[in-house]
Amino acid sequence: MRTPPGANFPSLHRSIMSQATSESSRTCYCGELSAEHVGKEVVLKGWMHSRRDHGGLIFVDLRDRAGMAQVVFDPDSLPDGQFEQAHRLRGEDVLAVVGQVRRRDEDKINPNIATGELELHVASFEVLSKADVVPFKIDEHQSVSEDHRLKYRYIDLRRPAMQSSIRTRARVNGAVRRYLDGLGFIEIETPILCKATPEGARDYLVPSRVQQGSFYALPQSPQLYKQILMMSGFDRYYQIARCFRDEDLRANRQPEFTQIDCELSFPTCEEIYEIFEGMMAAIYREAKGIELPTPFPRLTYSNSMARFGSDKPDLRFELEIRDVTEAFASGCEFKVFNTIIEKGGVARALCVPGGAEKYSNTQLKPGGELPAFAARYGAKGLAWFRAEADEGGVVSLTSNIAKFFSDECRAALAAALDAKPGDLVLIVCDKAATAATVLGQLRVYLGGELGLIDSDAFCPCWITDFPLFDWDEEGKRWHALHHPFTAPNPEDLDRLESDPGSVRSLAYDLSFNGEEVGGGSIRIHQPELQQRVFRLLGVSEDEAKDKFGFLLDALRFGAPPHGGIAFGVDRIMMQVMGTDSIRDVIAFPKTQSASCPMTEAPSGVETSQVRELGLRFTPSVEKKLADAADAEAGGGSVT
RNA sequence: GGGGUCGUAGUUCAGAUGGUUAGAACGCCGGCCUGUCACGCCGGAGGUCGCGAGUUCGAGUCUCGUCGGCCCCGCCA
């Protein structure tokens, strides 16, 4: 545990107070007590973590941000009355203690804590703050529901795991700043009160009091500001920026989140990959002392979808998806497959090593574990085969549906998959996108179930050559896959209008152990091209002018080619800390319903505040508020 | 908007098929204990079984509704 920069404790040799009071200066952190303190008198301040009261002798573990130290209350060395007071100490009381540091006898060393060879013999102490009985104990051995942890977050954050998580996050922020500063990036703050834009996530809106009826939006990202900064000639910008998206939450998604937001002028994709591989390496060096090998591997989007069924492949294990459409070209009498393939569908498969025994017929039949899992992602069915060796040692595939497939067909399938005896073959026959998604999800699920994932591995990967647009079936329109300012790949530019779906963009994502931790693109810097893309997206000239006029103007007054990237700090920290929940790397996160159990945000406000904004509730909301007030039985204020 | 799952003591949980006084561990309170360290020993208190209806002679248990937590689908340029 490093002494933080700026922590400036007085010398240990200053004259020591006989009495510990709030006035006496702390000499070191509990967790930093070390051999050099032996024989010296020190002042410690911290929380009473636990107490072992032997009647005639009391041991207390005193805890602070650096760790714990055992302090010993011995009636022979304490002023009158203090030993009796020590009996009354309770969990989480805040204490100042003065005393001499002693080395423990060999047989009394506690190997479980860093300061276990030492203890402080208390000469005097003061209770700086009495604690009520805490709602839950700060105890690694007992789990506490997340609800409670968030309601009493100040207590939860005292837990060593949370301390470590939050402090590692601070060090990562520092490492990022040092790295980017060193490369000439300029940290620039951008507004939180922004203009609402169409496209993209739902905005958090802030009503304007001064201009009633108008709204600001909180930034989904500083996207347009950072592009404008390139046109302002700053050349390299970054910001550790808070972003807001009013969408439903997930284990890896909060409504407000933090991005390392970057933009460069005159970049090539290669430069961007190199710079930010370096940044990720700096993060892992700082946080974990690990050297990430660079350059990171790259995969095109279409490759990644075909082989891993995802644009954020988990490369910590193999288990690749194979296309087996060809194997069914002849000798397959399975109507379902034939029909789908004739209509342009594909058959794709996972060949799961050792899966034949692991998964029973019950788990494989319709409605069973694996088909049910597949159905969640849109699969209409999941076909399977078990690979067995016959007497001659030749691999054959058996299944409840084997009779629909000729021997040749099954042999072709086994060959295409290089199936070994004991393997389980899972096949999805569907539209290419559905087959990819279903098998991609199954791949990750099976990777976990079969223990294929090396949790110590770090597998970053750039995903490149994303499509510029995808077709929104519901809205019957093209839709920007990344965002509307992403540059098309110049090689595909001539198809922009004729075949938009085939146009690749200059966008890239950084995938890390199956999670998208960053993404960006080279931007459009010609106003004409930007207009063409808006047109494709169904943004009329008037709307473009209204919503993005400032950008189109700025592009006309000398816009350098530019591009950038943004990284999700929260997701990177999840990877660094190895947690499954984004809430474990955020000091004050929100629940799934976007509320904060501690502060009870969001909450009602005074009627006058609402009126001032020129707003009124709909009748259904009014009714809900009135019902809630009734239930509270006599709560006088609004809501 | 939808699916799943959970809600019982301060905390974490157990309470088959509905049936007498709802249990355990830790914590808490009181007592004892001079080398413990997830201290130990003895004793004790502590419950609106999330909330509201319903079925039933009888509901922690069954049904419906509702609120909240978590996971997921949709959504997240």
XYZ file of C-alpha atoms (C1' of nucleotides) in Angstrom:
716
model
C 0.000 0.000 0.000
C 1.635 3.159 -1.187
C 1.604 6.420 0.744
C -0.458 8.688 -1.445
C 1.208 11.709 -2.975
C 0.538 14.695 -0.792
C 0.035 12.734 2.393
C 2.359 14.525 4.678
C 2.565 13.149 8.137
C 4.601 14.852 10.847
C 7.830 13.209 11.865
C 7.559 10.304 14.244
C 10.001 11.992 16.583
C 7.940 15.015 17.459
C 7.065 15.232 21.109
C 4.282 12.868 21.891
C 1.245 13.740 23.807
C 0.480 11.649 26.794
C -3.143 11.788 25.815
C -4.792 10.916 22.550
C -7.222 13.593 21.559
C -8.768 14.854 18.417
C -5.994 17.479 18.569
C -3.091 15.051 18.336
C -1.847 14.328 14.831
C -2.034 10.879 13.376
C 1.472 9.512 12.841
C 0.610 6.812 10.327
C -2.153 4.673 8.949
C -3.117 1.535 10.885
C -2.347 -0.610 7.892
C 1.095 0.944 7.490
C 2.435 0.091 10.894
C 5.823 -1.487 10.230
C 9.025 -2.672 11.859
C 10.424 0.872 11.832
C 7.758 1.881 14.353
C 8.774 -0.733 16.940
C 9.530 0.908 20.269
C 8.135 4.245 19.112
C 5.005 5.916 20.321
C 2.429 6.468 17.593
C -1.036 7.945 17.175
C -3.543 5.929 15.170
C -7.038 6.984 14.220
C -9.639 4.739 12.765
C -12.721 2.584 13.112
C -13.108 -0.173 15.662
C -13.368 -3.156 13.356
C -13.613 -5.889 15.960
C -13.050 -6.426 19.655
C -11.894 -9.424 21.624
C -12.652 -8.654 25.250
C -10.979 -11.047 27.678
C -12.221 -9.213 30.720
C -8.784 -8.357 31.998
C -7.329 -7.561 28.582
C -8.946 -6.227 25.458
C -7.801 -6.577 21.856
C -9.198 -4.272 19.224
C -8.579 -4.307 15.489
C -8.440 -0.690 14.424
C -9.165 -0.166 10.752
C -8.493 2.692 8.357
C -8.102 2.998 4.619
C -4.713 1.329 4.646
C -5.672 -1.742 6.647
C -5.819 -2.939 10.222
C -3.679 -2.975 13.320
C -4.252 -4.735 16.604
C -4.290 -2.402 19.593
C -4.098 -3.811 23.108
C -5.897 -2.307 26.076
C -4.094 -3.343 29.249
C -5.477 -1.997 32.550
C -1.939 -1.633 33.958
C -0.944 0.900 31.304
C -4.127 2.927 31.028
C -5.195 6.025 32.979
C -7.990 5.634 35.523
C -11.329 4.784 34.001
C -10.075 4.197 30.485
C -10.063 0.427 30.731
C -13.703 0.478 31.801
C -14.403 2.774 28.885
C -12.674 0.308 26.582
C -15.173 -2.366 27.637
C -17.892 -0.182 26.204
C -16.329 0.180 22.750
C -18.568 -1.066 19.954
C -18.222 -1.882 16.269
C -17.457 1.126 14.044
C -16.773 3.533 16.901
C -14.145 6.015 15.737
C -11.084 6.172 17.951
C -7.804 7.970 18.448
C -5.252 5.818 20.237
C -1.744 6.620 21.469
C 0.720 4.017 22.502
C 3.921 2.192 21.942
C 4.364 -0.172 19.027
C 5.606 -3.582 20.078
C 6.730 -6.626 18.210
C 4.517 -9.595 19.006
C 5.924 -12.830 20.388
C 6.526 -15.416 17.716
C 3.499 -17.500 18.744
C 1.199 -14.480 18.770
C 1.773 -13.323 15.210
C -1.335 -13.072 13.044
C -0.312 -14.025 9.514
C -3.669 -12.900 8.120
C -3.041 -9.163 8.333
C -0.121 -7.117 7.058
C 0.624 -5.671 10.486
C 0.259 -9.045 12.186
C 3.760 -9.081 13.646
C 3.116 -5.844 15.521
C 0.613 -4.409 17.943
C 0.049 -1.114 19.656
C 0.080 -1.055 23.418
C -2.425 1.653 24.270
C -1.295 4.396 26.638
C -4.472 6.370 26.192
C -7.354 6.745 23.785
C -10.338 8.866 22.965
C -13.643 7.955 21.393
C -14.022 10.528 18.643
C -17.406 9.242 17.531
C -19.775 6.631 18.937
C -21.417 4.425 16.354
C -24.929 3.045 16.519
C -25.214 -0.661 15.819
C -24.485 -0.863 12.099
C -27.099 -2.430 9.801
C -24.541 -4.922 8.587
C -21.063 -5.907 9.597
C -18.009 -5.030 7.566
C -17.133 -8.642 7.195
C -15.682 -10.449 4.233
C -17.276 -13.645 5.483
C -20.846 -12.477 5.241
C -22.676 -11.454 2.125
C -25.147 -8.599 2.218
C -27.934 -7.898 -0.231
C -27.179 -5.223 -2.741
C -30.205 -3.262 -1.689
C -28.775 -2.835 1.781
C -25.299 -2.145 0.510
C -26.594 0.717 -1.607
C -28.854 2.134 1.080
C -25.929 2.289 3.496
C -23.305 2.844 0.842
C -21.043 4.755 3.250
C -20.718 1.567 5.297
C -20.410 -0.691 2.270
C -17.600 1.467 0.931
C -15.585 0.781 4.093
C -15.194 -2.843 2.973
C -11.662 -3.527 1.791
C -12.884 -4.818 -1.572
C -14.756 -1.588 -2.271
C -11.886 0.534 -0.988
C -9.582 -1.265 -3.354
C -11.948 -0.953 -6.286
C -12.528 2.780 -5.876
C -8.880 3.522 -5.233
C -7.704 1.451 -8.174
C -10.133 3.408 -10.297
C -8.525 6.645 -9.129
C -5.089 5.309 -10.013
C -6.315 4.272 -13.438
C -7.696 7.767 -14.010
C -4.321 9.149 -13.026
C -2.442 6.793 -15.339
C -4.733 7.725 -18.224
C -4.199 11.427 -17.625
C -0.428 11.045 -17.432
C -0.362 8.920 -20.574
C -2.544 11.216 -22.656
C -0.932 14.407 -21.329
C 2.400 12.913 -22.355
C 1.168 12.507 -25.911
C 0.004 16.095 -26.157
C -3.685 15.513 -25.530
C -5.375 18.541 -24.000
C -7.990 17.984 -21.302
C -10.992 20.141 -22.106
C -14.323 20.196 -20.301
C -17.504 20.348 -22.327
C -21.044 21.298 -21.314
C -23.385 19.103 -19.332
C -26.387 21.147 -20.445
C -26.522 20.332 -24.135
C -28.816 20.375 -27.097
C -31.079 17.380 -27.577
C -30.399 15.461 -30.769
C -32.512 12.934 -32.633
C -30.877 9.545 -33.277
C -29.318 7.482 -30.593
C -30.302 6.814 -27.034
C -33.107 8.498 -25.150
C -31.926 11.804 -23.701
C -32.127 12.879 -20.101
C -33.922 16.207 -20.377
C -33.548 19.294 -18.216
C -36.334 21.856 -18.500
C -35.280 25.468 -18.922
C -36.747 27.940 -16.465
C -35.563 30.976 -18.368
C -36.990 29.703 -21.620
C -40.067 27.779 -20.610
C -41.024 25.018 -22.982
C -37.407 24.446 -23.982
C -35.153 21.696 -22.751
C -31.517 20.938 -22.449
C -30.329 17.361 -22.837
C -27.568 15.833 -20.762
C -24.795 14.628 -23.081
C -24.967 11.034 -24.298
C -21.316 11.709 -25.041
C -19.378 14.885 -25.856
C -19.339 13.740 -29.496
C -20.087 16.969 -31.309
C -18.121 19.184 -28.948
C -14.986 17.139 -29.460
C -15.360 17.292 -33.220
C -15.829 21.042 -32.967
C -12.649 21.238 -30.858
C -10.755 19.661 -33.739
C -12.084 22.408 -35.995
C -10.868 24.841 -33.354
C -7.341 23.578 -33.864
C -6.630 21.866 -30.545
C -5.445 18.841 -32.515
C -5.656 16.393 -29.617
C -8.415 16.434 -26.998
C -9.370 14.192 -24.139
C -11.720 14.258 -21.217
C -12.758 11.837 -18.524
C -16.365 12.676 -19.173
C -19.625 11.761 -17.554
C -22.262 10.662 -20.059
C -25.987 10.088 -19.651
C -28.394 7.789 -21.472
C -31.963 7.294 -20.358
C -32.206 3.621 -21.263
C -32.847 0.509 -19.206
C -30.031 -0.738 -17.026
C -28.015 -3.927 -17.151
C -25.271 -5.538 -15.110
C -22.768 -3.594 -17.243
C -24.834 -0.488 -17.891
C -25.663 2.538 -15.738
C -27.692 5.574 -16.807
C -24.741 7.804 -16.026
C -21.329 6.460 -16.851
C -17.815 7.658 -17.445
C -15.909 7.696 -20.690
C -12.322 8.423 -21.536
C -13.281 10.561 -24.503
C -10.621 11.357 -27.097
C -10.341 13.029 -30.482
C -7.396 13.637 -32.821
C -6.861 15.703 -35.930
C -5.280 14.176 -39.042
C -5.178 10.638 -37.624
C -4.919 7.357 -39.390
C -6.645 4.312 -37.993
C -3.224 2.804 -37.361
C -2.185 5.767 -35.221
C -5.338 5.470 -33.194
C -4.869 1.749 -32.600
C -1.292 2.311 -31.516
C -2.008 5.212 -29.172
C -4.869 3.508 -27.408
C -3.233 0.124 -27.194
C -0.591 2.072 -25.309
C -3.247 3.576 -23.075
C -4.743 0.195 -22.240
C -1.263 -1.106 -21.541
C -0.636 1.860 -19.220
C -3.887 1.102 -17.389
C -3.002 -2.543 -16.825
C 0.562 -1.672 -15.849
C -0.745 0.741 -13.220
C -3.677 -1.295 -11.953
C -2.352 -4.825 -12.097
C 1.340 -4.656 -12.875
C 0.658 -6.612 -16.061
C 2.202 -5.936 -19.445
C -0.452 -6.327 -22.139
C 1.198 -7.535 -25.328
C 0.763 -5.077 -28.182
C -0.266 -4.710 -30.908
C -3.690 -6.150 -30.153
C -5.158 -8.676 -32.584
C -7.711 -7.414 -35.089
C -10.806 -8.942 -36.568
C -13.149 -7.540 -39.135
C -16.745 -7.257 -38.080
C -17.872 -9.864 -40.598
C -15.175 -12.294 -39.490
C -16.007 -11.775 -35.874
C -19.701 -12.347 -36.491
C -19.026 -15.474 -38.543
C -16.504 -17.041 -36.176
C -17.713 -15.835 -32.782
C -21.272 -14.687 -33.419
C -20.562 -11.375 -31.788
C -18.945 -8.015 -32.407
C -17.330 -8.327 -29.000
C -15.842 -11.804 -29.088
C -14.492 -13.413 -25.969
C -11.127 -14.657 -27.219
C -10.145 -16.305 -23.963
C -11.305 -19.626 -25.403
C -11.608 -21.242 -28.825
C -14.920 -22.962 -29.603
C -15.476 -21.229 -32.923
C -18.649 -21.263 -34.942
C -18.474 -23.061 -38.320
C -20.650 -22.662 -41.343
C -22.030 -26.082 -42.328
C -24.575 -25.005 -44.940
C -22.578 -26.869 -47.608
C -22.787 -30.143 -45.700
C -26.551 -30.069 -46.122
C -26.378 -29.322 -49.831
C -27.309 -32.894 -50.638
C -28.696 -35.858 -48.777
C -30.531 -33.865 -46.186
C -34.201 -34.692 -45.909
C -34.795 -32.414 -43.013
C -37.453 -30.127 -44.479
C -37.008 -27.371 -41.936
C -33.357 -26.945 -42.888
C -33.953 -27.248 -46.627
C -36.631 -24.589 -46.618
C -34.523 -22.141 -44.654
C -31.428 -22.720 -46.776
C -33.390 -22.390 -50.021
C -34.593 -19.015 -48.805
C -31.019 -17.880 -48.314
C -30.553 -18.960 -44.718
C -27.478 -20.638 -43.326
C -26.669 -23.583 -41.111
C -24.006 -22.911 -38.523
C -22.637 -25.103 -35.822
C -20.668 -25.309 -32.642
C -18.711 -28.469 -32.015
C -18.518 -28.682 -28.228
C -15.650 -30.805 -26.940
C -16.850 -33.330 -24.395
C -20.393 -31.996 -24.681
C -21.962 -35.327 -25.666
C -21.829 -36.672 -22.148
C -22.270 -33.378 -20.362
C -25.663 -32.691 -21.915
C -28.513 -35.162 -21.550
C -31.395 -35.660 -23.965
C -33.584 -33.807 -21.464
C -31.319 -30.772 -21.646
C -31.274 -30.969 -25.443
C -34.912 -31.630 -26.291
C -37.193 -28.726 -27.174
C -37.793 -26.648 -24.056
C -34.684 -28.109 -22.431
C -31.807 -26.044 -21.111
C -29.921 -25.393 -24.335
C -32.863 -24.925 -26.759
C -34.551 -22.643 -24.214
C -31.373 -20.614 -23.993
C -31.177 -20.445 -27.793
C -34.823 -19.377 -28.004
C -34.135 -16.285 -25.907
C -32.019 -14.994 -28.748
C -34.514 -15.797 -31.461
C -33.682 -19.382 -32.437
C -36.677 -21.362 -33.622
C -34.914 -24.599 -32.816
C -31.635 -26.156 -31.890
C -30.533 -29.312 -33.690
C -27.909 -31.532 -32.115
C -25.752 -34.562 -32.768
C -23.496 -36.595 -30.549
C -20.237 -37.679 -32.097
C -19.364 -41.325 -31.482
C -16.686 -43.661 -32.783
C -17.982 -46.810 -34.465
C -16.119 -50.154 -34.413
C -13.794 -49.019 -37.147
C -12.947 -45.874 -35.206
C -14.809 -43.710 -37.712
C -16.679 -40.814 -36.196
C -20.422 -40.920 -36.689
C -23.101 -38.527 -35.604
C -26.164 -39.744 -33.745
C -29.253 -37.870 -32.791
C -33.015 -38.018 -32.545
C -33.096 -36.423 -35.996
C -30.251 -38.453 -37.505
C -32.719 -40.398 -39.673
C -33.403 -37.280 -41.721
C -29.789 -37.083 -42.807
C -27.999 -39.459 -45.114
C -24.772 -41.134 -43.998
C -22.898 -39.004 -46.508
C -24.480 -35.849 -45.145
C -23.576 -36.680 -41.573
C -20.078 -37.655 -42.619
C -19.701 -34.316 -44.398
C -20.923 -32.536 -41.300
C -18.531 -34.408 -39.027
C -15.689 -33.668 -41.423
C -16.555 -29.982 -41.680
C -16.482 -29.722 -37.899
C -13.572 -32.095 -37.387
C -15.780 -33.726 -34.746
C -14.136 -36.070 -32.246
C -15.872 -38.836 -30.323
C -17.592 -37.295 -27.283
C -18.232 -33.970 -28.971
C -21.653 -32.397 -29.046
C -22.649 -30.677 -32.284
C -25.184 -27.873 -31.985
C -26.723 -26.489 -35.155
C -28.790 -23.395 -35.760
C -30.361 -23.005 -39.183
C -31.739 -19.527 -39.686
C -31.034 -16.157 -41.203
C -27.294 -15.488 -40.979
C -27.667 -12.781 -38.351
C -29.903 -14.875 -36.104
C -27.712 -17.969 -36.422
C -24.661 -15.877 -35.533
C -26.261 -14.256 -32.502
C -27.722 -17.472 -31.114
C -24.522 -19.449 -31.508
C -22.470 -16.532 -30.253
C -24.507 -16.436 -27.050
C -24.423 -20.221 -26.762
C -20.678 -20.160 -27.251
C -20.160 -17.828 -24.305
C -22.668 -19.731 -22.176
C -21.011 -23.086 -22.909
C -17.582 -21.566 -22.402
C -18.647 -20.729 -18.873
C -20.475 -23.988 -18.208
C -17.607 -26.133 -19.438
C -14.959 -24.096 -17.666
C -13.210 -23.133 -20.893
C -12.678 -19.512 -19.868
C -9.315 -18.688 -18.325
C -10.282 -15.974 -15.878
C -6.655 -14.831 -15.601
C -6.381 -14.180 -19.321
C -6.651 -10.717 -20.904
C -7.704 -10.851 -24.522
C -8.198 -7.484 -26.155
C -9.089 -7.273 -29.826
C -9.902 -4.531 -32.297
C -13.040 -5.053 -34.341
C -12.819 -3.178 -37.636
C -14.791 -2.634 -40.834
C -18.195 -2.275 -39.254
C -21.081 -1.702 -41.623
C -21.942 1.987 -41.800
C -25.686 1.359 -41.638
C -28.066 -1.326 -40.620
C -31.655 -1.674 -41.724
C -34.277 -0.890 -39.120
C -37.093 -3.288 -39.990
C -39.584 -1.619 -37.689
C -38.911 1.960 -38.749
C -38.285 0.892 -42.367
C -35.203 3.041 -42.590
C -31.434 2.945 -42.492
C -29.858 3.516 -39.186
C -26.276 4.514 -38.310
C -24.577 1.580 -36.627
C -22.035 3.772 -34.847
C -23.312 7.336 -35.195
C -24.242 9.628 -38.082
C -20.846 11.373 -38.131
C -18.879 8.225 -38.909
C -16.945 8.312 -42.167
C -17.764 5.704 -44.803
C -14.855 3.635 -46.056
C -13.723 5.527 -49.180
C -13.543 2.237 -51.110
C -17.296 1.772 -50.667
C -18.336 5.371 -51.208
C -19.756 4.791 -54.692
C -22.340 2.387 -53.241
C -23.528 4.828 -50.563
C -26.865 5.414 -52.255
C -27.143 2.281 -54.400
C -26.394 -0.328 -51.731
C -26.104 1.318 -48.318
C -26.094 -2.001 -46.475
C -22.816 -3.019 -48.088
C -20.927 0.150 -47.170
C -18.250 -0.297 -44.528
C -17.395 2.488 -42.132
C -14.123 3.655 -40.653
C -15.346 2.625 -37.212
C -13.610 0.388 -34.730
C -14.378 -1.096 -31.339
C -12.069 -2.393 -28.689
C -13.376 -5.677 -27.379
C -11.865 -7.042 -24.192
C -12.689 -10.498 -22.827
C -16.071 -10.414 -24.519
C -17.004 -6.916 -23.453
C -17.060 -3.790 -25.604
C -14.848 -1.400 -23.668
C -14.286 1.244 -26.314
C -15.297 2.383 -29.723
C -14.761 5.170 -32.178
C -14.350 6.165 -35.778
C -12.829 8.474 -38.296
C -15.439 11.227 -38.730
C -16.849 12.872 -41.779
C -15.115 16.219 -42.314
C -16.749 17.292 -45.583
C -20.142 19.004 -45.229
C -21.370 17.528 -48.518
C -20.663 13.974 -47.416
C -22.267 14.658 -44.059
C -25.379 15.860 -45.882
C -25.399 12.716 -48.033
C -25.287 10.537 -44.932
C -28.037 12.536 -43.241
C -30.130 12.069 -46.382
C -29.580 8.311 -46.257
C -30.654 8.296 -42.635
C -33.848 10.125 -43.490
C -32.781 13.336 -41.799
C -34.260 16.099 -43.925
C -32.245 19.154 -44.862
C -34.372 21.281 -42.551
C -33.977 18.895 -39.659
C -30.236 18.615 -40.244
C -30.009 22.388 -40.168
C -32.129 22.601 -37.035
C -30.366 19.867 -35.081
C -26.835 19.912 -36.438
C -26.576 23.271 -38.191
C -23.633 24.318 -36.031
C -21.705 21.210 -37.051
C -22.437 21.676 -40.750
C -21.397 25.319 -40.458
C -18.209 24.427 -38.636
C -17.345 21.857 -41.306
C -17.438 24.691 -43.869
C -14.897 26.913 -42.177
C -11.838 24.702 -42.418
C -12.350 21.300 -40.847
C -9.352 19.033 -40.450
C -9.834 15.324 -41.030
C -10.372 13.953 -37.564
C -11.378 10.924 -35.618
C -11.405 9.569 -32.142
C -12.513 7.021 -29.660
C -14.177 6.714 -26.289
C -13.598 4.092 -23.608
C -16.026 3.040 -20.921
C -14.146 3.545 -17.671
C -16.708 1.569 -15.708
C -16.433 -1.431 -18.004
C -12.643 -1.280 -18.059
C -12.707 -1.221 -14.270
C -15.004 -4.237 -14.230
C -12.369 -6.092 -16.220
C -9.523 -4.804 -14.091
C -11.249 -5.701 -10.816
C -12.757 -8.912 -12.153
C -16.287 -8.074 -10.995
C -19.553 -9.088 -12.633
C -21.383 -5.928 -11.682
C -20.652 -2.401 -12.798
C -21.981 -1.235 -9.438
C -18.890 -2.618 -7.731
C -16.618 -0.118 -9.460
C -18.824 2.955 -8.968
C -18.943 4.725 -5.621
C -22.614 5.652 -5.837
C -24.372 3.606 -8.502
C -28.070 3.410 -9.314
C -30.346 0.380 -9.039
C -31.994 -1.259 -12.018
C -34.861 1.219 -11.757
C -32.313 4.057 -11.923
C -32.836 5.106 -8.342
C -30.444 5.611 -5.468
C -31.512 3.818 -2.277
C -29.282 6.074 -0.162
C -30.529 9.489 -1.256
C -33.831 8.206 -2.621
C -33.256 10.029 -5.895
C -35.235 10.583 -7.998
C -37.842 12.208 -5.814
C -40.771 14.575 -5.968
C -40.216 18.306 -5.861
C -42.237 21.263 -4.615
C -45.183 22.240 -6.774
C -43.661 25.686 -7.050
C -40.510 24.266 -8.636
C -42.543 22.507 -11.274
C -44.654 25.608 -11.914
C -41.556 27.749 -12.301
C -40.509 25.542 -15.168
C -43.841 25.935 -16.907
C -44.598 22.240 -16.527
C -47.641 20.280 -15.427
C -48.237 16.587 -14.803
C -50.625 14.510 -16.865
C -53.791 13.409 -15.036
C -52.504 9.852 -14.660
C -49.339 11.106 -12.977
C -51.384 13.440 -10.762
C -53.473 10.481 -9.696
C -50.444 8.363 -8.944
C -48.940 11.120 -6.824
C -52.221 11.609 -4.950
C -52.517 7.866 -4.269
C -48.960 7.769 -3.018
C -49.649 10.719 -0.735
C -52.743 8.959 0.659
C -50.740 5.838 1.308
C -48.205 7.883 3.216
C -51.192 8.982 5.328
C -50.914 12.656 5.846
C -47.637 13.612 4.184
C -48.414 17.280 3.528
C -45.875 18.171 0.867
C -46.132 17.447 -2.790
C -45.473 13.794 -3.671
C -43.151 -2.946 -22.721
C -41.987 -8.357 -21.753
C -39.720 -12.998 -19.355
C -37.258 -15.183 -15.068
C -36.021 -15.052 -9.951
C -35.953 -13.337 -4.961
C -38.478 -10.683 -0.606
C -39.182 -14.521 6.739
C -35.250 -11.476 13.338
C -30.406 -6.053 12.724
C -27.784 -9.366 8.665
C -27.444 -14.001 5.752
C -30.641 -17.898 5.304
C -33.865 -22.614 6.597
C -38.993 -23.312 7.023
C -42.025 -31.023 1.631
C -47.422 -32.102 0.824
C -51.583 -25.462 4.136
C -52.074 -27.316 10.716
C -50.252 -25.933 17.975
C -45.603 -21.313 20.499
C -41.962 -19.458 12.805
C -36.061 -21.760 13.562
C -30.348 -21.529 12.760
C -25.843 -18.827 12.297
C -23.740 -14.217 12.854
C -24.929 -9.564 15.074
C -27.239 -7.110 19.502
C -28.036 -6.812 25.195
C -26.337 -8.752 30.238
C -22.635 -11.736 32.935
C -17.684 -14.337 33.195
C -12.764 -14.523 31.177
C -5.010 -11.303 30.923
C -2.822 -13.359 24.608
C -7.053 -13.219 21.462
C -7.265 -12.290 16.282
C -14.124 -14.854 12.291
C -11.658 -15.275 20.663
C -14.310 -18.481 24.106
C -18.181 -19.801 27.884
C -23.189 -18.828 30.282
C -27.822 -16.282 29.912
C -31.328 -12.993 27.291
C -34.037 -9.863 24.016
C -35.444 -9.516 19.119
C -40.685 -11.159 13.816
C -46.674 -6.506 10.445
C -43.117 -13.599 7.191
C -42.513 -6.610 1.611
C -47.690 -4.536 1.151
C -53.133 -5.399 -0.161
C -57.063 -8.453 -1.367
C -58.877 -13.537 -1.965
C -59.473 -19.159 -1.266
C -59.824 -21.995 3.415
C -62.165 -24.040 9.756
C -56.943 -22.514 9.354
C -52.054 -19.082 4.925
C -44.936 -17.667 5.838
C -46.780 -21.782 2.537
C -52.110 -21.598 -2.415
C -54.443 -17.559 -6.033
C -54.663 -12.510 -7.830
C -52.870 -7.647 -7.533
C -49.084 -4.303 -6.025
C -44.142 -2.462 -4.433
C -38.934 -3.331 -4.280
C -33.965 -5.990 -5.437
C -31.259 -8.844 -9.063
C -30.615 -11.302 -14.120
C -32.231 -11.207 -19.129
C -35.132 -9.766 -23.965
C -36.610 -5.302 -26.280
C -33.884 -0.696 -25.838
C -28.626 1.158 -25.373
C -26.518 6.290 -32.619
